[in-house]
Tab-separated table of C-alpha atoms in Angstrom:
chain	number	residue	atom	x	y	z
A	1	MET	CA	-0.185	0.061	0.071
A	2	ARG	CA	1.269	3.389	-0.977
A	3	LYS	CA	2.728	5.654	1.886
A	4	HIS	CA	-0.065	8.091	2.040
A	5	LEU	CA	-2.687	5.324	2.154
A	6	ALA	CA	-0.849	3.326	4.697
A	7	GLU	CA	-0.982	6.658	6.715
A	8	ALA	CA	-4.745	6.893	6.101
A	9	GLN	CA	-4.835	3.300	7.806
A	10	GLU	CA	-2.855	4.147	10.630
A	11	ILE	CA	-5.095	7.246	11.452
A	12	GLU	CA	-8.154	4.935	10.944
A	13	GLN	CA	-6.661	2.457	13.564
A	14	TYR	CA	-6.139	5.437	15.878
A	15	LEU	CA	-9.762	6.776	15.604
A	16	LEU	CA	-11.350	3.308	15.761
A	17	ALA	CA	-9.426	2.729	18.915
A	18	ASN	CA	-7.534	-0.469	17.310
A	19	MET	CA	-4.063	0.519	18.430
A	20	SER	CA	-2.348	-1.053	21.381
A	21	ALA	CA	-1.467	1.178	24.209
A	22	PRO	CA	2.220	1.677	23.425
A	23	ALA	CA	1.525	2.401	19.824
A	24	ARG	CA	-1.354	4.699	20.605
A	25	LEU	CA	0.930	6.660	22.838
A	26	VAL	CA	3.707	6.732	20.097
A	27	PHE	CA	1.164	8.022	17.725
A	28	GLN	CA	0.067	10.696	19.949
A	29	ALA	CA	3.604	11.941	20.571
A	30	ARG	CA	3.953	12.030	16.703
A	31	MET	CA	0.962	14.192	16.470
A	32	LEU	CA	2.374	16.680	19.006
A	33	VAL	CA	5.364	17.472	16.928
A	34	ALA	CA	3.547	17.102	13.520
A	35	PRO	CA	1.021	19.586	12.728
A	36	ALA	CA	0.411	18.243	9.407
A	37	LEU	CA	-0.377	14.627	10.843
A	38	ARG	CA	-2.678	16.350	13.562
A	39	GLU	CA	-4.604	18.140	10.730
A	40	LYS	CA	-5.094	14.903	8.871
A	41	VAL	CA	-6.602	13.365	12.046
A	42	LYS	CA	-8.857	16.271	12.488
A	43	TYR	CA	-10.445	15.807	8.901
A	44	GLN	CA	-10.328	12.010	8.878
A	45	ARG	CA	-12.403	12.012	12.213
A	46	LYS	CA	-14.710	14.711	10.595
A	47	THR	CA	-14.951	12.297	7.597
A	48	MET	CA	-16.123	9.317	9.569
A	49	GLN	CA	-18.596	11.578	11.481
A	50	LEU	CA	-20.015	12.596	8.317
A	51	VAL	CA	-20.294	9.047	6.964
A	52	ARG	CA	-22.263	8.051	9.936
A	53	TRP	CA	-24.134	11.090	9.973
A	54	LEU	CA	-25.312	10.839	6.265
A	55	ALA	CA	-26.115	7.168	6.672
A	56	ARG	CA	-28.330	7.920	9.641
A	57	GLU	CA	-30.030	10.678	7.351
A	58	GLU	CA	-30.489	7.866	4.646
A	59	LYS	CA	-32.106	5.693	7.073
A	60	ARG	CA	-34.554	7.923	8.306
A	61	ARG	CA	-35.676	8.481	4.835
A	62	GLN	CA	-36.114	4.823	4.249
A	63	LEU	CA	-38.024	4.363	7.504
A	64	ASP	CA	-40.174	7.332	6.796
A	65	THR	CA	-41.097	5.951	3.268
A	66	LEU	CA	-41.870	2.484	5.122
A	67	LEU	CA	-44.110	4.253	7.487
A	68	GLN	CA	-45.991	6.428	4.998
A	69	GLN	CA	-46.933	3.173	2.794
A	70	MET	CA	-48.041	1.447	6.157
A	71	LEU	CA	-50.244	4.504	7.012
A	72	GLN	CA	-52.137	4.112	3.879
A	73	ASP	CA	-53.600	0.994	5.547
A	74	LYS	CA	-56.615	2.507	7.527
A	75	PRO	CA	-56.925	0.136	10.369
A	76	PHE	CA	-53.060	0.458	11.101
A	77	ASN	CA	-53.367	4.540	10.758
A	78	ASP	CA	-56.415	4.496	13.103
A	79	SER	CA	-54.597	2.387	15.766
A	80	ILE	CA	-51.849	5.157	15.889
A	81	THR	CA	-53.872	8.293	15.382
A	82	SER	CA	-56.620	7.268	17.885
A	83	ILE	CA	-54.226	7.403	20.555
A	84	PHE	CA	-54.004	10.967	20.345
A	85	LYS	CA	-57.343	12.060	19.884
B	1	MET	CA	-38.043	-6.414	-4.091
B	2	ARG	CA	-39.265	-7.333	-0.692
B	3	THR	CA	-36.493	-8.419	1.761
B	4	PRO	CA	-36.791	-10.397	4.776
B	5	GLU	CA	-35.536	-6.926	6.614
B	6	ASP	CA	-38.747	-5.058	5.146
B	7	GLN	CA	-40.916	-7.739	6.480
B	8	TRP	CA	-39.107	-7.569	9.796
B	9	LEU	CA	-39.466	-3.796	10.133
B	10	GLU	CA	-43.017	-3.776	8.856
B	11	ASP	CA	-43.896	-6.394	11.786
B	12	LEU	CA	-41.899	-4.282	14.054
B	13	TYR	CA	-43.847	-1.054	12.991
B	14	ARG	CA	-47.230	-2.922	13.362
B	15	ASN	CA	-46.394	-4.458	16.753
B	16	THR	CA	-44.312	-1.944	18.519
B	17	LEU	CA	-45.059	1.682	17.286
B	18	PRO	CA	-48.628	1.589	18.883
B	19	ARG	CA	-47.054	0.758	22.090
B	20	VAL	CA	-44.369	3.514	21.765
B	21	ALA	CA	-47.027	6.081	20.711
B	22	ALA	CA	-49.130	5.311	23.685
B	23	MET	CA	-46.203	6.071	25.998
B	24	VAL	CA	-45.319	9.308	24.213
B	25	TYR	CA	-48.821	10.365	24.611
B	26	ARG	CA	-48.791	9.470	28.261
B	27	MET	CA	-45.720	11.809	28.660
B	28	GLY	CA	-47.569	14.702	27.171
B	29	GLY	CA	-45.978	14.318	23.288
B	30	HIS	CA	-47.853	14.432	20.083
B	31	LEU	CA	-48.099	12.166	17.141
B	32	GLU	CA	-45.131	13.278	15.021
B	33	MET	CA	-43.006	13.281	17.919
B	34	ALA	CA	-43.928	9.542	18.745
B	35	LYS	CA	-43.012	8.781	14.888
B	36	ASP	CA	-39.783	10.496	15.254
B	37	ILE	CA	-38.711	8.854	18.520
B	38	PHE	CA	-39.825	5.508	17.354
B	39	GLN	CA	-37.814	5.902	14.074
B	40	ASP	CA	-34.666	7.038	16.085
B	41	ALA	CA	-34.965	4.007	18.571
B	42	VAL	CA	-35.191	1.474	15.552
B	43	ILE	CA	-32.173	3.283	14.065
B	44	ILE	CA	-30.083	3.042	17.298
B	45	TYR	CA	-31.075	-0.702	17.483
B	46	LEU	CA	-29.910	-1.450	13.774
B	47	GLU	CA	-26.879	0.011	14.608
B	48	LYS	CA	-26.172	-1.770	17.701
B	49	GLN	CA	-27.239	-4.846	15.944
B	50	GLN	CA	-24.619	-4.171	12.980
B	51	ALA	CA	-21.955	-3.603	15.580
B	52	GLN	CA	-22.966	-6.582	17.542
B	53	LYS	CA	-23.401	-4.629	20.792
B	54	LEU	CA	-26.783	-5.678	21.594
B	55	PRO	CA	-27.223	-7.391	25.064
B	56	PRO	CA	-28.063	-11.097	24.575
B	57	GLY	CA	-31.466	-12.503	25.004
B	58	VAL	CA	-33.262	-9.195	24.678
B	59	PRO	CA	-36.304	-9.268	22.148
B	60	ALA	CA	-35.823	-6.465	19.600
B	61	GLU	CA	-39.469	-5.001	20.629
B	62	ALA	CA	-38.407	-4.535	24.195
B	63	TYR	CA	-35.115	-3.065	23.629
B	64	ILE	CA	-36.608	-0.535	21.041
B	65	THR	CA	-39.118	0.403	23.445
B	66	GLY	CA	-36.601	0.723	25.984
B	67	ILE	CA	-34.559	3.171	23.873
B	68	ALA	CA	-37.772	4.953	22.779
B	69	ARG	CA	-38.393	5.486	26.672
B	70	ILE	CA	-35.284	7.207	27.173
B	71	LEU	CA	-35.461	9.318	24.244
B	72	SER	CA	-39.190	10.347	25.146
B	73	ILE	CA	-37.795	11.397	28.637
B	74	ARG	CA	-35.205	13.270	26.983
B	75	LYS	CA	-37.152	15.026	24.550
B	76	LEU	CA	-40.163	15.886	26.910
B	77	LYS	CA	-37.705	16.964	29.792
B	78	LYS	CA	-39.442	14.911	32.339
B	79	SER	CA	-37.537	13.651	35.696
B	80	GLY	CA	-36.537	9.977	35.485
B	81	THR	CA	-38.733	9.464	38.536
B	82	ALA	CA	-41.862	10.299	36.785
B	83	VAL	CA	-41.603	7.416	34.546
B	84	SER	CA	-41.099	3.904	35.688
B	85	LEU	CA	-37.742	2.625	34.210
B	86	ASP	CA	-37.369	-1.153	34.353
B	87	GLU	CA	-34.029	-2.899	35.059
B	88	MET	CA	-33.402	-3.471	31.362
B	89	THR	CA	-32.986	0.407	30.675
B	90	GLY	CA	-29.536	0.137	32.282
B	91	GLU	CA	-28.168	-2.079	29.505
B	92	ILE	CA	-29.487	0.617	26.944
B	93	SER	CA	-27.527	3.452	25.962
B	94	VAL	CA	-27.958	6.182	23.032
B	95	PRO	CA	-24.863	6.870	21.032
B	96	ALA	CA	-23.380	10.228	22.382
B	97	ASP	CA	-23.466	11.904	18.693
B	98	TYR	CA	-26.827	10.565	17.845
B	99	TYR	CA	-28.417	14.181	17.910
B	100	ALA	CA	-25.228	15.980	17.020
B	101	PRO	CA	-25.474	18.614	14.142
B	102	PRO	CA	-23.739	17.669	10.921
B	103	PRO	CA	-19.896	17.678	11.370
B	104	VAL	CA	-19.536	20.193	8.505
B	105	SER	CA	-21.491	22.848	7.397
B	106	ARG	CA	-24.390	22.561	4.959
B	107	PRO	CA	-22.489	23.610	1.830
B	108	VAL	CA	-19.689	21.543	2.684
B	109	LEU	CA	-22.025	18.667	3.023
B	110	ASP	CA	-23.782	19.270	-0.232
B	111	TYR	CA	-20.576	19.560	-2.156
B	112	VAL	CA	-18.954	16.230	-0.633
B	113	ARG	CA	-22.377	14.199	-1.039
B	114	ALA	CA	-22.274	15.379	-4.710
B	115	ALA	CA	-18.783	14.937	-5.490
B	116	GLY	CA	-18.198	11.514	-3.873
B	117	LYS	CA	-21.267	9.466	-4.086
B	118	ARG	CA	-19.611	6.138	-4.571
B	119	CYS	CA	-16.913	6.795	-2.264
B	120	LEU	CA	-19.506	7.706	0.383
B	121	LYS	CA	-21.367	4.590	-0.163
B	122	LEU	CA	-18.134	2.498	0.126
B	123	LEU	CA	-17.272	4.233	3.433
B	124	GLN	CA	-20.788	4.027	4.645
B	125	ALA	CA	-20.497	0.110	3.897
B	126	PHE	CA	-17.401	-0.203	6.017
B	127	TYR	CA	-17.708	2.332	9.007
B	128	TYR	CA	-21.650	2.230	9.438
B	129	ASP	CA	-22.914	-1.012	7.990
B	130	HIS	CA	-19.740	-2.877	9.485
B	131	HIS	CA	-19.671	-5.112	6.243
B	132	SER	CA	-16.644	-7.204	5.777
B	133	LEU	CA	-14.150	-6.269	2.899
B	134	THR	CA	-15.190	-9.656	1.591
B	135	ASP	CA	-18.616	-8.529	1.218
B	136	ILE	CA	-17.790	-4.972	0.111
B	137	ALA	CA	-15.649	-6.593	-2.797
B	138	ALA	CA	-18.717	-8.510	-3.924
B	139	ASP	CA	-21.083	-5.753	-3.696
B	140	PHE	CA	-18.852	-3.140	-5.394
B	141	ASN	CA	-17.364	-5.142	-7.849
B	142	PHE	CA	-13.863	-5.231	-6.745
B	143	LYS	CA	-11.812	-8.365	-7.774
B	144	THR	CA	-10.547	-9.052	-4.316
B	145	PRO	CA	-10.874	-7.707	-0.658
B	146	HIS	CA	-7.493	-6.131	-0.702
B	147	SER	CA	-8.527	-4.048	-3.786
B	148	ALA	CA	-11.605	-2.980	-1.888
B	149	SER	CA	-9.465	-1.992	0.939
B	150	VAL	CA	-7.197	-0.005	-0.802
B	151	GLN	CA	-9.975	1.767	-2.680
B	152	LYS	CA	-11.550	2.484	0.684
B	153	TYR	CA	-8.485	4.230	1.784
B	154	LYS	CA	-8.480	6.331	-1.387
B	155	CYS	CA	-11.939	7.293	-0.937
B	156	LEU	CA	-11.139	8.209	2.802
B	157	GLU	CA	-8.381	10.276	1.534
B	158	LYS	CA	-10.595	11.773	-1.169
B	159	VAL	CA	-13.383	12.855	1.008
B	160	ARG	CA	-11.108	14.030	3.852
B	161	GLU	CA	-9.164	16.407	1.283
B	162	GLN	CA	-12.673	17.616	0.047
B	163	ILE	CA	-13.708	18.638	3.706
B	164	LYS	CA	-10.490	20.118	4.172
B	165	GLN	CA	-10.397	22.366	1.091
B	166	SER	CA	-14.152	23.307	1.648
B	167	ASP	CA	-13.120	24.010	5.167
B	168	TYR	CA	-10.413	26.366	3.942
B	169	ALA	CA	-12.519	27.849	1.147
B	170	GLU	CA	-15.058	28.769	3.991
B	171	THR	CA	-12.895	30.235	6.376
B	172	LEU	CA	-11.479	32.383	3.712
B	173	SER	CA	-14.807	33.576	2.458
């Protein structure tokens, strides 16, 4: 794997807490002295958060579509809406 | 085509949504709130299932109702003592970032979403759905799991750089 991809892999292991304790300490020490690495970690963390955020948004859309379809069924619709009357 | 998961979800909605809706109503919530709370509870359940972090032996309906109860208490700002919490609630947790705002601004979000659709799908399969590289290779037509892994890191770098560049552009503007 090319060097920069290996670095992305190393950052991933750090962010997913898949590093041994000594390796984690070494990595944190490297971040302290390397602003470029620190910045890559920051943006890779944001990327992983974004992936999760977008996946949840998509899941919400899928579930909403399912519910809208199910609410076309009158008995089911009534069983929910009658609770709030 | 209808999948077993679709059927499972439909059964879940039929059997559990009325129970959750009644609970939300008792706490003073309204219909839309009940739908949102139930939907979020299902998503949290599915995430824990995919990550294999569910407590053993707890039926899905009971777990989802438990999560919905926690979410209802949070949303309706009632104290825990006003609602009976059974023992199982201790095993239930809501991800800390679940209601977090998007990690990037809306224009950056739209840009990344438009520029890297396939990459985002690939990253989602790995980081969110927790699919194995073997399954990802098959789903995304890679020859080997190693090729899928290399592509995953390329995508990670690509999206990471897109976010960084957009962030810089926003800071300057």
